[in-house]
CSV table of C-alpha atoms in Angstrom, one decimal:
chain,number,residue,atom,x,y,z
H,1,MET,CA,-61.7,79.0,-19.1
H,2,THR,CA,-59.1,76.5,-18.6
H,3,SER,CA,-57.7,76.3,-14.9
H,4,THR,CA,-53.4,75.9,-14.4
H,5,THR,CA,-54.3,71.8,-13.4
H,6,ASP,CA,-55.9,70.8,-16.0
H,7,ILE,CA,-53.2,72.3,-18.2
H,8,VAL,CA,-50.4,70.6,-15.6
H,9,ALA,CA,-53.2,67.2,-16.4
H,10,LYS,CA,-52.6,67.6,-20.3
H,11,LEU,CA,-49.2,68.0,-20.4
H,12,TRP,CA,-48.4,65.1,-17.8
H,13,GLY,CA,-50.3,62.8,-20.1
H,14,LEU,CA,-48.3,63.6,-23.5
H,15,CYS,CA,-45.7,61.9,-22.0
H,16,ASN,CA,-47.5,58.7,-22.9
H,17,VAL,CA,-46.8,59.5,-26.2
H,18,LEU,CA,-42.8,59.0,-25.5
H,19,ARG,CA,-43.2,55.7,-23.8
H,20,ASP,CA,-42.5,53.8,-27.0
H,21,ASP,CA,-39.1,55.9,-27.6
H,22,GLY,CA,-37.6,54.5,-24.6
H,23,VAL,CA,-37.9,58.7,-23.0
H,24,THR,CA,-37.8,58.7,-18.8
H,25,TYR,CA,-39.7,60.5,-17.1
H,26,ASN,CA,-37.0,62.6,-15.7
H,27,GLU,CA,-36.2,63.1,-19.2
H,28,TYR,CA,-39.7,63.7,-20.1
H,29,VAL,CA,-39.7,66.8,-17.6
H,30,THR,CA,-36.1,67.6,-19.2
H,31,GLU,CA,-37.6,67.4,-22.8
H,32,LEU,CA,-40.9,69.3,-22.0
H,33,THR,CA,-38.9,71.9,-20.1
H,34,TYR,CA,-36.7,73.0,-23.3
H,35,LEU,CA,-40.0,72.7,-25.9
H,36,LEU,CA,-42.0,75.1,-23.1
H,37,PHE,CA,-39.1,77.6,-22.9
H,38,LEU,CA,-39.1,78.2,-26.6
H,39,LYS,CA,-43.4,78.1,-26.4
H,40,MET,CA,-43.6,79.9,-23.4
H,41,LEU,CA,-41.1,82.9,-24.3
H,42,ALA,CA,-43.4,83.1,-27.5
H,43,GLU,CA,-46.1,83.9,-25.4
H,44,VAL,CA,-44.7,86.0,-22.2
H,45,ARG,CA,-43.4,89.8,-22.3
H,46,ASP,CA,-41.2,91.5,-19.9
H,47,GLN,CA,-41.6,93.9,-17.8
H,48,ASN,CA,-41.5,97.1,-20.9
H,49,GLY,CA,-43.8,95.2,-22.9
H,50,ALA,CA,-41.5,93.2,-25.0
H,51,LEU,CA,-41.9,89.6,-25.9
H,52,ARG,CA,-39.4,87.4,-23.9
H,53,GLU,CA,-38.9,85.7,-27.3
H,54,ASN,CA,-36.6,88.2,-28.6
H,55,ARG,CA,-34.2,87.1,-26.6
H,56,LEU,CA,-33.3,83.9,-28.9
H,57,PRO,CA,-31.9,84.1,-32.2
H,58,ASP,CA,-34.2,85.5,-35.3
H,59,ASN,CA,-33.4,82.0,-36.6
H,60,TYR,CA,-34.5,79.7,-33.3
H,61,ARG,CA,-38.2,80.5,-32.5
H,62,TRP,CA,-41.3,78.1,-31.6
H,63,GLY,CA,-43.3,79.0,-34.7
H,64,LEU,CA,-40.4,77.9,-37.3
H,65,LEU,CA,-40.0,74.3,-35.0
H,66,ALA,CA,-44.0,73.7,-34.8
H,67,LYS,CA,-44.5,74.6,-38.5
H,68,ARG,CA,-41.9,72.0,-39.8
H,69,GLU,CA,-42.7,68.4,-40.4
H,70,GLY,CA,-41.3,64.7,-39.6
H,71,MET,CA,-37.1,64.6,-40.0
H,72,GLU,CA,-36.7,67.9,-41.0
H,73,GLN,CA,-38.1,69.2,-37.7
H,74,LEU,CA,-36.7,66.9,-35.9
H,75,ASP,CA,-33.1,67.7,-37.3
H,76,TYR,CA,-34.2,71.4,-36.9
H,77,TYR,CA,-34.7,70.7,-33.5
H,78,LYS,CA,-31.4,69.1,-32.8
H,79,ALA,CA,-29.3,71.9,-34.2
H,80,MET,CA,-31.4,74.6,-32.3
H,81,LEU,CA,-30.5,72.9,-29.1
H,82,LEU,CA,-27.2,72.5,-30.1
H,83,ASP,CA,-27.0,76.2,-31.1
H,84,LEU,CA,-28.7,77.6,-27.7
H,85,GLY,CA,-26.2,76.1,-25.8
H,86,LYS,CA,-24.0,78.3,-27.0
H,87,ALA,CA,-26.7,81.3,-27.1
H,88,ARG,CA,-25.0,84.9,-25.8
H,89,ASP,CA,-27.8,85.4,-23.5
H,90,GLY,CA,-26.5,83.8,-20.5
H,91,LEU,CA,-30.1,82.2,-19.1
H,92,VAL,CA,-30.7,80.9,-22.2
H,93,ARG,CA,-27.4,79.2,-22.8
H,94,ALA,CA,-27.9,78.3,-18.5
H,95,ILE,CA,-31.2,76.3,-19.7
H,96,PHE,CA,-29.7,74.6,-23.1
H,97,ILE,CA,-26.0,73.4,-22.5
H,98,ASP,CA,-25.1,70.2,-22.9
H,99,ALA,CA,-29.2,70.2,-24.4
H,100,GLN,CA,-30.0,67.1,-26.6
H,101,THR,CA,-33.1,65.7,-27.0
H,102,ARG,CA,-33.9,61.7,-26.3
H,103,LEU,CA,-36.7,61.3,-29.1
H,104,ARG,CA,-35.9,59.6,-31.8
H,105,LYS,CA,-38.8,59.4,-34.1
H,106,PRO,CA,-40.1,62.6,-36.0
H,107,THR,CA,-44.2,61.4,-34.9
H,108,ASN,CA,-42.9,62.3,-31.3
H,109,LEU,CA,-41.7,65.5,-31.8
H,110,LYS,CA,-44.9,66.9,-34.2
H,111,ALA,CA,-47.6,65.2,-31.5
H,112,LEU,CA,-46.1,67.3,-28.4
H,113,THR,CA,-45.0,70.4,-30.6
H,114,SER,CA,-49.2,70.3,-31.7
H,115,ASN,CA,-50.6,69.4,-28.6
H,116,ILE,CA,-48.4,72.2,-26.6
H,117,ASP,CA,-50.0,74.7,-29.6
H,118,GLN,CA,-53.1,73.4,-28.9
H,119,LEU,CA,-53.4,74.5,-25.3
H,120,ASP,CA,-55.4,77.2,-23.9
H,121,TRP,CA,-53.1,79.8,-23.4
H,122,PHE,CA,-54.5,82.1,-22.7
H,123,SER,CA,-55.8,80.6,-19.3
H,124,ALA,CA,-51.9,80.0,-18.9
H,125,ARG,CA,-51.4,83.5,-18.9
H,126,GLU,CA,-54.4,84.9,-17.1
H,127,GLU,CA,-53.1,82.2,-14.0
H,128,GLY,CA,-49.2,83.2,-15.0
H,129,LEU,CA,-46.8,80.5,-16.6
H,130,GLY,CA,-44.7,80.3,-13.7
H,131,ASN,CA,-47.5,78.2,-11.9
H,132,LEU,CA,-48.4,76.2,-14.7
H,133,TYR,CA,-44.4,75.3,-14.7
H,134,GLU,CA,-43.9,75.0,-11.2
H,135,GLY,CA,-47.4,72.4,-10.9
H,136,LEU,CA,-45.4,70.9,-13.7
H,137,LEU,CA,-42.7,70.2,-10.7
H,138,GLU,CA,-45.0,69.0,-8.3
H,139,LYS,CA,-46.5,66.4,-10.8
H,140,ASN,CA,-43.4,65.2,-11.5
H,141,ALA,CA,-42.3,65.4,-8.0
H,142,SER,CA,-45.9,63.3,-6.9
H,143,ASP,CA,-45.4,60.5,-9.0
H,144,LYS,CA,-43.1,57.6,-7.8
H,145,LYS,CA,-42.3,56.4,-11.1
H,146,SER,CA,-40.2,59.2,-11.5
H,147,GLY,CA,-37.9,59.4,-8.3
H,148,ALA,CA,-37.9,63.6,-8.9
H,149,GLY,CA,-39.1,64.1,-5.0
H,150,GLN,CA,-35.2,64.1,-3.9
H,151,TYR,CA,-35.1,67.3,-5.2
H,152,PHE,CA,-38.9,68.7,-4.3
H,153,THR,CA,-39.8,70.2,-1.1
H,154,PRO,CA,-43.2,70.1,-0.5
H,155,ARG,CA,-45.1,73.5,-1.0
H,156,PRO,CA,-47.0,73.9,2.0
H,157,LEU,CA,-43.9,73.4,3.5
H,158,ILE,CA,-42.1,75.9,1.5
H,159,ASP,CA,-44.9,79.0,1.8
H,160,ALA,CA,-45.1,78.2,5.5
H,161,ILE,CA,-41.7,78.9,6.2
H,162,VAL,CA,-41.3,82.3,3.9
H,163,ARG,CA,-44.2,83.9,5.4
H,164,LEU,CA,-42.0,83.3,9.3
H,165,MET,CA,-39.4,84.6,7.6
H,166,LYS,CA,-40.7,87.1,5.5
H,167,PRO,CA,-38.6,88.2,3.3
H,168,GLN,CA,-38.0,92.2,2.3
H,169,PRO,CA,-37.0,93.9,-0.3
H,170,GLY,CA,-33.6,95.1,-0.8
H,171,GLU,CA,-32.3,91.5,1.2
H,172,THR,CA,-30.8,88.8,-0.6
H,173,THR,CA,-32.0,86.2,-0.3
H,174,GLN,CA,-29.6,82.4,-1.0
H,175,ASP,CA,-30.6,78.7,-1.5
H,176,PRO,CA,-27.5,76.7,-1.9
H,177,ALA,CA,-29.0,74.1,-2.6
H,178,ALA,CA,-32.0,75.0,-4.4
H,179,GLY,CA,-33.5,72.4,-6.9
H,180,THR,CA,-36.2,74.2,-8.9
H,181,ALA,CA,-36.1,76.9,-7.3
H,182,GLY,CA,-39.5,75.9,-4.6
H,183,PHE,CA,-37.6,78.6,-1.6
H,184,LEU,CA,-35.9,81.2,-4.4
H,185,VAL,CA,-39.3,81.7,-6.5
H,186,ALA,CA,-41.6,82.0,-2.9
H,187,ALA,CA,-39.8,84.4,-1.3
H,188,ASP,CA,-40.2,86.3,-4.6
H,189,ARG,CA,-43.5,85.7,-4.5
H,190,TYR,CA,-43.8,87.3,-1.2
H,191,ILE,CA,-42.3,90.4,-1.9
H,192,LYS,CA,-44.2,91.1,-5.1
H,193,ASP,CA,-47.5,90.0,-3.5
H,194,HIS,CA,-46.3,93.2,-0.4
H,195,THR,CA,-45.0,95.8,-2.8
H,196,ASP,CA,-47.8,95.2,-6.2
H,197,ASP,CA,-45.7,92.9,-8.3
H,198,LEU,CA,-42.8,95.3,-7.3
H,199,TYR,CA,-44.7,98.6,-8.5
H,200,LYS,CA,-44.1,100.1,-5.6
H,201,LEU,CA,-40.7,100.0,-5.3
H,202,PRO,CA,-38.0,103.1,-6.8
H,203,GLU,CA,-36.9,101.5,-10.3
H,204,ALA,CA,-33.4,100.7,-9.2
H,205,GLN,CA,-34.6,98.4,-6.1
H,206,ALA,CA,-37.4,96.7,-8.6
H,207,PHE,CA,-34.3,95.8,-10.9
H,208,PHE,CA,-32.6,94.8,-7.5
H,209,GLN,CA,-35.2,92.4,-7.6
H,210,ARG,CA,-35.6,91.2,-10.6
H,211,HIS,CA,-31.4,90.6,-11.2
H,212,ASN,CA,-29.1,90.2,-7.9
H,213,ALA,CA,-31.8,89.5,-4.9
H,214,PHE,CA,-31.7,85.7,-5.6
H,215,VAL,CA,-28.9,83.3,-5.4
H,216,GLY,CA,-27.5,80.3,-4.9
H,217,ALA,CA,-26.3,77.0,-6.1
H,218,GLU,CA,-27.7,73.5,-7.9
H,219,LEU,CA,-25.1,70.9,-8.0
H,220,VAL,CA,-27.6,68.2,-10.6
H,221,PRO,CA,-27.3,69.7,-14.2
H,222,ASP,CA,-30.8,69.1,-15.4
H,223,THR,CA,-32.4,69.8,-12.2
H,224,HIS,CA,-30.5,73.1,-12.5
H,225,ARG,CA,-31.8,73.2,-15.5
H,226,LEU,CA,-35.6,73.4,-14.3
H,227,CYS,CA,-34.3,75.5,-11.6
H,228,MET,CA,-33.1,78.6,-14.4
H,229,MET,CA,-37.0,78.3,-16.2
H,230,ASN,CA,-38.7,78.3,-13.3
H,231,LEU,CA,-37.1,81.0,-11.7
H,232,LEU,CA,-37.0,83.6,-15.8
H,233,LEU,CA,-40.6,82.3,-16.0
H,234,HIS,CA,-41.0,84.2,-12.3
H,235,GLY,CA,-38.9,87.1,-13.9
H,236,ILE,CA,-36.1,86.0,-12.0
H,237,GLU,CA,-33.2,86.7,-14.0
H,238,GLY,CA,-30.2,83.7,-13.3
H,239,GLY,CA,-29.0,84.0,-9.6
H,240,VAL,CA,-28.6,80.3,-9.1
H,241,GLU,CA,-25.5,78.7,-10.5
H,242,ASN,CA,-24.2,74.7,-11.6
H,243,ILE,CA,-21.5,74.7,-9.1
H,244,ASP,CA,-21.1,72.5,-5.7
H,245,THR,CA,-21.7,74.3,-2.6
H,246,LEU,CA,-19.3,72.0,-0.7
H,247,SER,CA,-16.5,72.7,-3.1
H,248,PRO,CA,-14.2,76.2,-3.2
H,249,ASP,CA,-17.0,77.4,-5.2
H,250,GLY,CA,-19.4,77.6,-2.6
H,251,GLU,CA,-17.4,80.0,-0.8
H,252,ALA,CA,-18.0,82.5,-3.9
H,253,LEU,CA,-21.4,82.7,-3.0
H,254,PRO,CA,-22.7,86.2,-1.9
H,255,ARG,CA,-23.3,86.5,2.1
H,256,ALA,CA,-27.2,86.4,2.4
H,257,ASP,CA,-29.3,88.5,4.5
H,258,LEU,CA,-31.7,85.5,4.4
H,259,ILE,CA,-31.2,81.7,3.7
H,260,LEU,CA,-33.9,79.1,2.7
H,261,THR,CA,-32.7,75.5,2.1
H,262,ASN,CA,-33.4,71.7,2.3
H,263,PRO,CA,-29.9,70.4,1.5
H,264,PRO,CA,-29.5,66.9,0.5
H,265,PHE,CA,-29.3,64.3,3.1
H,266,GLY,CA,-26.8,61.2,3.3
H,267,THR,CA,-22.8,61.5,2.6
H,268,LYS,CA,-20.9,62.7,-0.7
H,269,LYS,CA,-20.6,60.1,-3.0
H,270,GLY,CA,-17.3,57.8,-2.1
H,271,GLY,CA,-17.2,59.5,1.0
H,272,GLY,CA,-15.4,62.3,0.3
H,273,ARG,CA,-15.2,65.4,2.1
H,274,PRO,CA,-15.8,69.1,1.6
H,275,THR,CA,-12.9,71.2,0.2
H,276,ARG,CA,-13.3,74.6,0.8
H,277,SER,CA,-10.8,76.4,2.9
H,278,ASP,CA,-12.7,77.6,5.1
H,279,PHE,CA,-14.3,74.9,6.8
H,280,SER,CA,-13.3,73.4,10.2
H,281,VAL,CA,-16.1,72.2,12.1
H,282,THR,CA,-17.2,69.6,9.6
H,283,ALA,CA,-13.8,69.8,7.3
H,284,ASP,CA,-13.1,65.6,8.3
H,285,THR,CA,-16.8,64.4,7.9
H,286,SER,CA,-18.6,63.6,4.2
H,287,ASN,CA,-22.0,64.0,5.8
H,288,LYS,CA,-23.8,66.4,3.7
H,289,GLN,CA,-25.7,67.7,5.5
H,290,LEU,CA,-23.9,68.7,8.9
H,291,ALA,CA,-21.1,70.7,5.8
H,292,PHE,CA,-24.5,72.4,5.0
H,293,VAL,CA,-25.3,73.7,8.3
H,294,GLU,CA,-21.3,75.0,8.1
H,295,HIS,CA,-21.6,76.7,5.3
H,296,ILE,CA,-24.9,78.2,6.0
H,297,VAL,CA,-23.6,79.9,9.1
H,298,ARG,CA,-20.9,81.0,7.2
H,299,ALA,CA,-22.7,82.7,4.3
H,300,LEU,CA,-24.6,84.7,6.8
H,301,LYS,CA,-24.7,87.9,7.5
H,302,PRO,CA,-24.6,89.4,10.7
H,303,GLY,CA,-28.1,89.8,11.9
H,304,GLY,CA,-29.3,87.5,9.1
H,305,ARG,CA,-31.7,84.6,9.7
H,306,ALA,CA,-32.2,81.3,8.0
H,307,ALA,CA,-34.8,78.3,8.0
H,308,VAL,CA,-33.3,75.3,7.3
H,309,VAL,CA,-34.9,72.2,7.0
H,310,VAL,CA,-32.8,68.5,7.9
H,311,PRO,CA,-32.8,65.6,8.8
H,312,ASP,CA,-33.0,63.8,12.9
H,313,ASN,CA,-29.2,62.5,12.7
H,314,VAL,CA,-28.2,66.9,12.9
H,315,LEU,CA,-30.4,66.8,16.3
H,316,PHE,CA,-27.9,63.7,18.0
H,317,GLU,CA,-25.4,62.9,16.3
H,318,ASP,CA,-21.8,62.6,18.5
H,319,ASN,CA,-18.8,64.3,17.8
H,320,THR,CA,-18.9,66.2,14.9
H,321,GLY,CA,-22.1,67.1,15.0
H,322,ARG,CA,-21.8,68.0,18.6
H,323,ARG,CA,-19.0,69.9,17.9
H,324,LEU,CA,-21.5,71.3,15.1
H,325,ARG,CA,-24.4,72.2,17.2
H,326,THR,CA,-22.3,73.6,20.0
H,327,TRP,CA,-20.8,76.2,17.4
H,328,LEU,CA,-24.5,77.0,15.8
H,329,MET,CA,-25.3,77.9,19.3
H,330,ASP,CA,-22.1,80.2,20.1
H,331,LEU,CA,-22.6,82.2,16.6
H,332,CYS,CA,-26.3,81.6,16.5
H,333,SER,CA,-29.8,82.8,18.2
H,334,LEU,CA,-31.1,79.2,17.2
H,335,HIS,CA,-34.6,79.7,18.6
H,336,THR,CA,-37.0,77.9,17.0
H,337,VAL,CA,-36.9,73.8,15.9
H,338,LEU,CA,-39.8,72.4,14.2
H,339,ARG,CA,-40.5,68.8,14.4
H,340,LEU,CA,-41.9,67.4,11.1
H,341,PRO,CA,-44.5,65.1,10.9
H,342,THR,CA,-43.0,62.0,8.8
H,343,GLY,CA,-44.7,61.2,5.2
H,344,ILE,CA,-44.3,64.9,3.6
H,345,PHE,CA,-41.7,64.0,1.5
H,346,TYR,CA,-42.6,62.7,-2.0
H,347,ALA,CA,-39.6,60.1,-2.1
H,348,GLN,CA,-38.6,59.9,1.3
H,349,GLY,CA,-40.1,58.5,4.6
H,350,VAL,CA,-36.7,60.4,6.8
H,351,LYS,CA,-38.1,62.4,10.0
H,352,THR,CA,-36.9,65.8,9.6
H,353,ASN,CA,-37.0,69.6,11.1
H,354,VAL,CA,-36.6,73.0,10.0
H,355,LEU,CA,-33.8,74.5,12.0
H,356,PHE,CA,-34.4,78.6,12.4
H,357,PHE,CA,-31.8,80.7,13.6
H,358,GLN,CA,-30.6,84.0,13.3
H,359,ARG,CA,-26.4,84.8,13.2
H,360,GLY,CA,-25.3,87.1,16.0
H,361,LYS,CA,-22.9,90.0,16.4
H,362,THR,CA,-20.4,87.9,18.3
H,363,ASP,CA,-19.6,84.3,17.7
H,364,LYS,CA,-20.1,83.4,22.0
H,365,GLY,CA,-23.3,82.5,24.3
H,366,SER,CA,-26.0,83.7,21.4
H,367,THR,CA,-28.4,81.0,22.1
H,368,SER,CA,-30.0,81.7,25.3
H,369,ALA,CA,-33.2,79.0,24.4
H,370,VAL,CA,-34.7,77.0,22.3
H,371,TRP,CA,-37.9,76.6,21.2
H,372,VAL,CA,-39.6,73.0,20.3
H,373,TYR,CA,-42.8,72.6,18.2
H,374,ASP,CA,-43.7,69.1,17.9
H,375,MET,CA,-45.6,68.7,15.0
H,376,ARG,CA,-44.8,65.1,14.4
H,377,ALA,CA,-46.3,63.1,17.6
H,378,ASN,CA,-50.0,62.7,17.0
H,379,MET,CA,-50.6,64.1,13.7
H,380,PRO,CA,-52.0,62.2,10.8
H,381,ALA,CA,-50.6,59.4,8.5
H,382,PHE,CA,-49.4,62.1,5.9
H,383,GLY,CA,-48.9,60.5,1.9
H,384,LYS,CA,-51.0,59.8,-0.8
H,385,THR,CA,-54.0,59.4,0.3
H,386,ARG,CA,-53.5,62.4,3.0
H,387,PRO,CA,-51.2,65.2,1.4
H,388,LEU,CA,-49.6,68.4,3.5
H,389,THR,CA,-51.8,71.2,3.5
H,390,VAL,CA,-51.3,74.9,4.4
H,391,ALA,CA,-54.3,74.9,7.1
H,392,ASP,CA,-51.3,71.8,8.8
H,393,PHE,CA,-49.1,74.6,9.6
H,394,ALA,CA,-51.4,77.4,11.3
H,395,GLU,CA,-51.2,76.3,15.0
H,396,PHE,CA,-47.3,76.1,14.7
H,397,GLU,CA,-47.1,79.8,13.2
H,398,ALA,CA,-49.2,81.1,15.6
H,399,ALA,CA,-46.9,79.5,17.9
H,400,TYR,CA,-43.8,81.2,16.0
H,401,GLY,CA,-45.6,84.4,16.7
H,402,THR,CA,-44.6,87.4,13.7
H,403,ASP,CA,-41.2,88.1,14.4
H,404,PRO,CA,-39.0,86.5,12.3
H,405,ASN,CA,-36.1,86.3,14.8
H,406,GLY,CA,-38.6,84.9,17.5
H,407,GLY,CA,-38.9,87.7,19.0
H,408,ALA,CA,-42.1,87.3,19.6
H,409,GLU,CA,-44.1,87.0,23.2
H,410,ARG,CA,-44.1,82.8,23.2
H,411,GLU,CA,-46.1,80.9,26.0
H,412,ASP,CA,-45.0,77.8,27.2
H,413,GLN,CA,-47.3,74.9,26.2
H,414,GLY,CA,-46.1,72.3,28.8
H,415,GLU,CA,-46.0,68.9,28.6
H,416,GLU,CA,-49.2,68.1,27.1
H,417,GLY,CA,-48.4,70.6,24.8
H,418,ARG,CA,-46.6,70.8,21.2
H,419,TRP,CA,-45.2,74.1,22.1
H,420,ARG,CA,-42.1,74.2,25.1
H,421,LYS,CA,-38.9,76.1,26.1
H,422,PHE,CA,-35.6,74.6,26.4
H,423,LYS,CA,-32.5,76.8,28.7
H,424,ARG,CA,-29.7,76.8,26.6
H,425,GLU,CA,-27.8,75.3,30.4
H,426,ALA,CA,-30.4,72.4,29.8
H,427,ILE,CA,-29.9,72.2,26.2
H,428,ALA,CA,-25.9,72.2,27.8
H,429,ALA,CA,-26.7,69.7,29.7
H,430,ARG,CA,-27.9,67.0,27.2
H,431,ASN,CA,-24.9,67.3,26.0
H,432,ASP,CA,-26.5,69.8,23.4
H,433,ASN,CA,-28.6,66.6,21.9
H,434,LEU,CA,-31.5,69.2,20.0
H,435,ASP,CA,-33.8,65.8,19.4
H,436,ILE,CA,-36.3,66.9,21.9
H,437,ALA,CA,-39.2,64.6,22.3
H,438,TRP,CA,-42.2,64.8,24.9
H,439,LEU,CA,-45.1,63.5,23.3
H,440,ARG,CA,-45.6,59.7,23.1
H,441,ASP,CA,-44.4,58.6,19.7
H,442,THR,CA,-47.9,57.4,18.0
H,443,GLU,CA,-45.7,57.3,14.5
H,444,VAL,CA,-46.0,53.6,14.6
H,445,GLU,CA,-49.5,54.1,14.9
H,446,ALA,CA,-49.7,56.3,12.1
H,447,GLU,CA,-47.8,54.6,9.9
H,448,GLU,CA,-50.6,51.0,10.2
H,449,ALA,CA,-53.4,53.7,9.0
H,450,LEU,CA,-51.4,53.5,5.7
H,451,THR,CA,-53.2,52.0,2.8
H,452,GLU,CA,-51.1,52.7,-0.3
H,453,PRO,CA,-48.4,50.6,-1.2
H,454,GLU,CA,-46.1,54.2,-2.4
H,455,ASP,CA,-46.8,55.9,1.0
H,456,ILE,CA,-45.7,52.2,3.2
H,457,ALA,CA,-42.8,51.8,1.2
H,458,ALA,CA,-42.3,55.3,1.4
H,459,ALA,CA,-41.7,54.7,5.3
H,460,ILE,CA,-39.6,51.4,5.2
H,461,ILE,CA,-37.6,53.4,3.0
H,462,GLY,CA,-36.7,56.1,5.5
H,463,HIS,CA,-36.2,53.4,8.4
H,464,LEU,CA,-34.0,52.1,6.3
H,465,LYS,CA,-32.3,55.3,4.9
H,466,ALA,CA,-32.4,56.4,8.5
H,467,ALA,CA,-30.5,53.4,9.6
H,468,LEU,CA,-27.8,52.9,7.1
H,469,GLU,CA,-26.7,57.1,8.0
H,470,GLU,CA,-26.6,55.9,11.4
H,471,ILE,CA,-24.4,53.0,10.7
H,472,GLU,CA,-22.0,55.3,8.4
H,473,ALA,CA,-21.6,58.0,10.7
H,474,LEU,CA,-20.6,55.6,13.6
H,475,SER,CA,-18.1,54.2,10.9
H,476,GLU,CA,-16.6,57.4,10.1
H,477,GLU,CA,-16.6,58.6,13.7
H,478,ILE,CA,-14.6,55.4,14.8
H,479,GLY,CA,-12.2,55.0,11.8
H,480,PRO,CA,-11.4,51.8,10.2
H,481,ASP,CA,-8.6,50.2,12.6
H,482,SER,CA,-11.4,50.5,15.2
H,483,VAL,CA,-14.0,48.2,13.0
H,484,GLU,CA,-11.4,46.1,12.0
H,485,GLU,CA,-10.0,45.6,16.0
H,486,ALA,CA,-13.7,45.0,16.7
H,487,ALA,CA,-13.6,42.2,13.5
H,488,ALA,CA,-10.8,40.8,15.1
H,489,ILE,CA,-11.9,40.4,18.6
H,490,ALA,CA,-15.0,39.2,16.9
H,491,GLU,CA,-13.2,36.2,15.3
H,492,ALA,CA,-11.1,35.3,18.2
H,493,ALA,CA,-14.9,35.4,20.2
H,494,GLU,CA,-15.7,32.7,17.8
């Protein structure tokens, strides 16, 4: 039997067919998504045993495409993409809206359809077509040439977070920056693993899980397309909108019991501010990650919980950043901060953390103490030669405990350990700066151990991005008048 890994490798190898047709790596994955969607619908059945292909118009099926030759096939394919973008089926329409092929040579389309037909689809069905597609997304993200890492959170990190957060049937789970739906798919898988693939649930609850439990937003159209495909292949009917969470559209997202997300880093294009009428803390900042944290707090139901990946500057940035942290710790119990190691993201070497918090019942004093786990100091040089694994999170998961909301018994490991407790009063004395480290920082030594040029470049880019973000934040806080005044003083001094 052919493994999913082997099939993914074969699919990825087909991109070589397209190099002389001017198709980029990201365009290739999008192109492959169109074709795989059609083929996979012909291979998979829904929970009632009906072929999912039945949701397509009768005149647009994989078999009708694959049997054609030459320009007839290419013309049929172009017409197919155009018409499916107007399909009555909402999910089909979302995947094909504004779709157009980048293929210009009929021989290349024929090579793709023939090779896809020749794959071991029996093995693919046995292992799960959703797993196959996720493997393809991971391959795209790990290949530096594709530049797709910005949309991809490492699976071991996602799975560790989901295990700690324990999604439950009947809960609404939201990801306001869904990317390719990694968090939502993992939450769905966790629930299915604990409910015999939903068969232990009453039919009404199983319907809710398939149709209403998972919601979110993704701004980038092509990424949203990949997201919807991923959801469909895992038996999730839509739920993620192609909208900007920081715009008024984001206010309409359903309030959630659980939010799992890795929001985009950096500032809004053109320095634009969020346009949400309900934002008060971050209304005047172009810092996207700060604005996303405000959205997450506001989107949680009372008692709802969240796990959010954020860069270091969210922990220490002054002014708006400090106001946000103070507000967060008043409205929520920010019970845990996980300091992640560097080098774990494919496309960037930025320093990141995971914030774990629960929305309180009141708007004051919800945080009594914050536990910090330092997974960054004295850790391996993660990268291409030493990827992140599930085992790397074992000690943190044991320290965190079995209560998703941080209520399990915990033991402070002291200055020599990775796991420490800081009372709210101690954090207030630090001006609510949560960038807390006590172990000797061996990041320099770790980066010196990197050997792959791609890993070294990612580390350098990460440092440059972090420095640029600090400069942008400083410039934003002091304002243009202060910058001009400083320049005038410097010129006079010369």
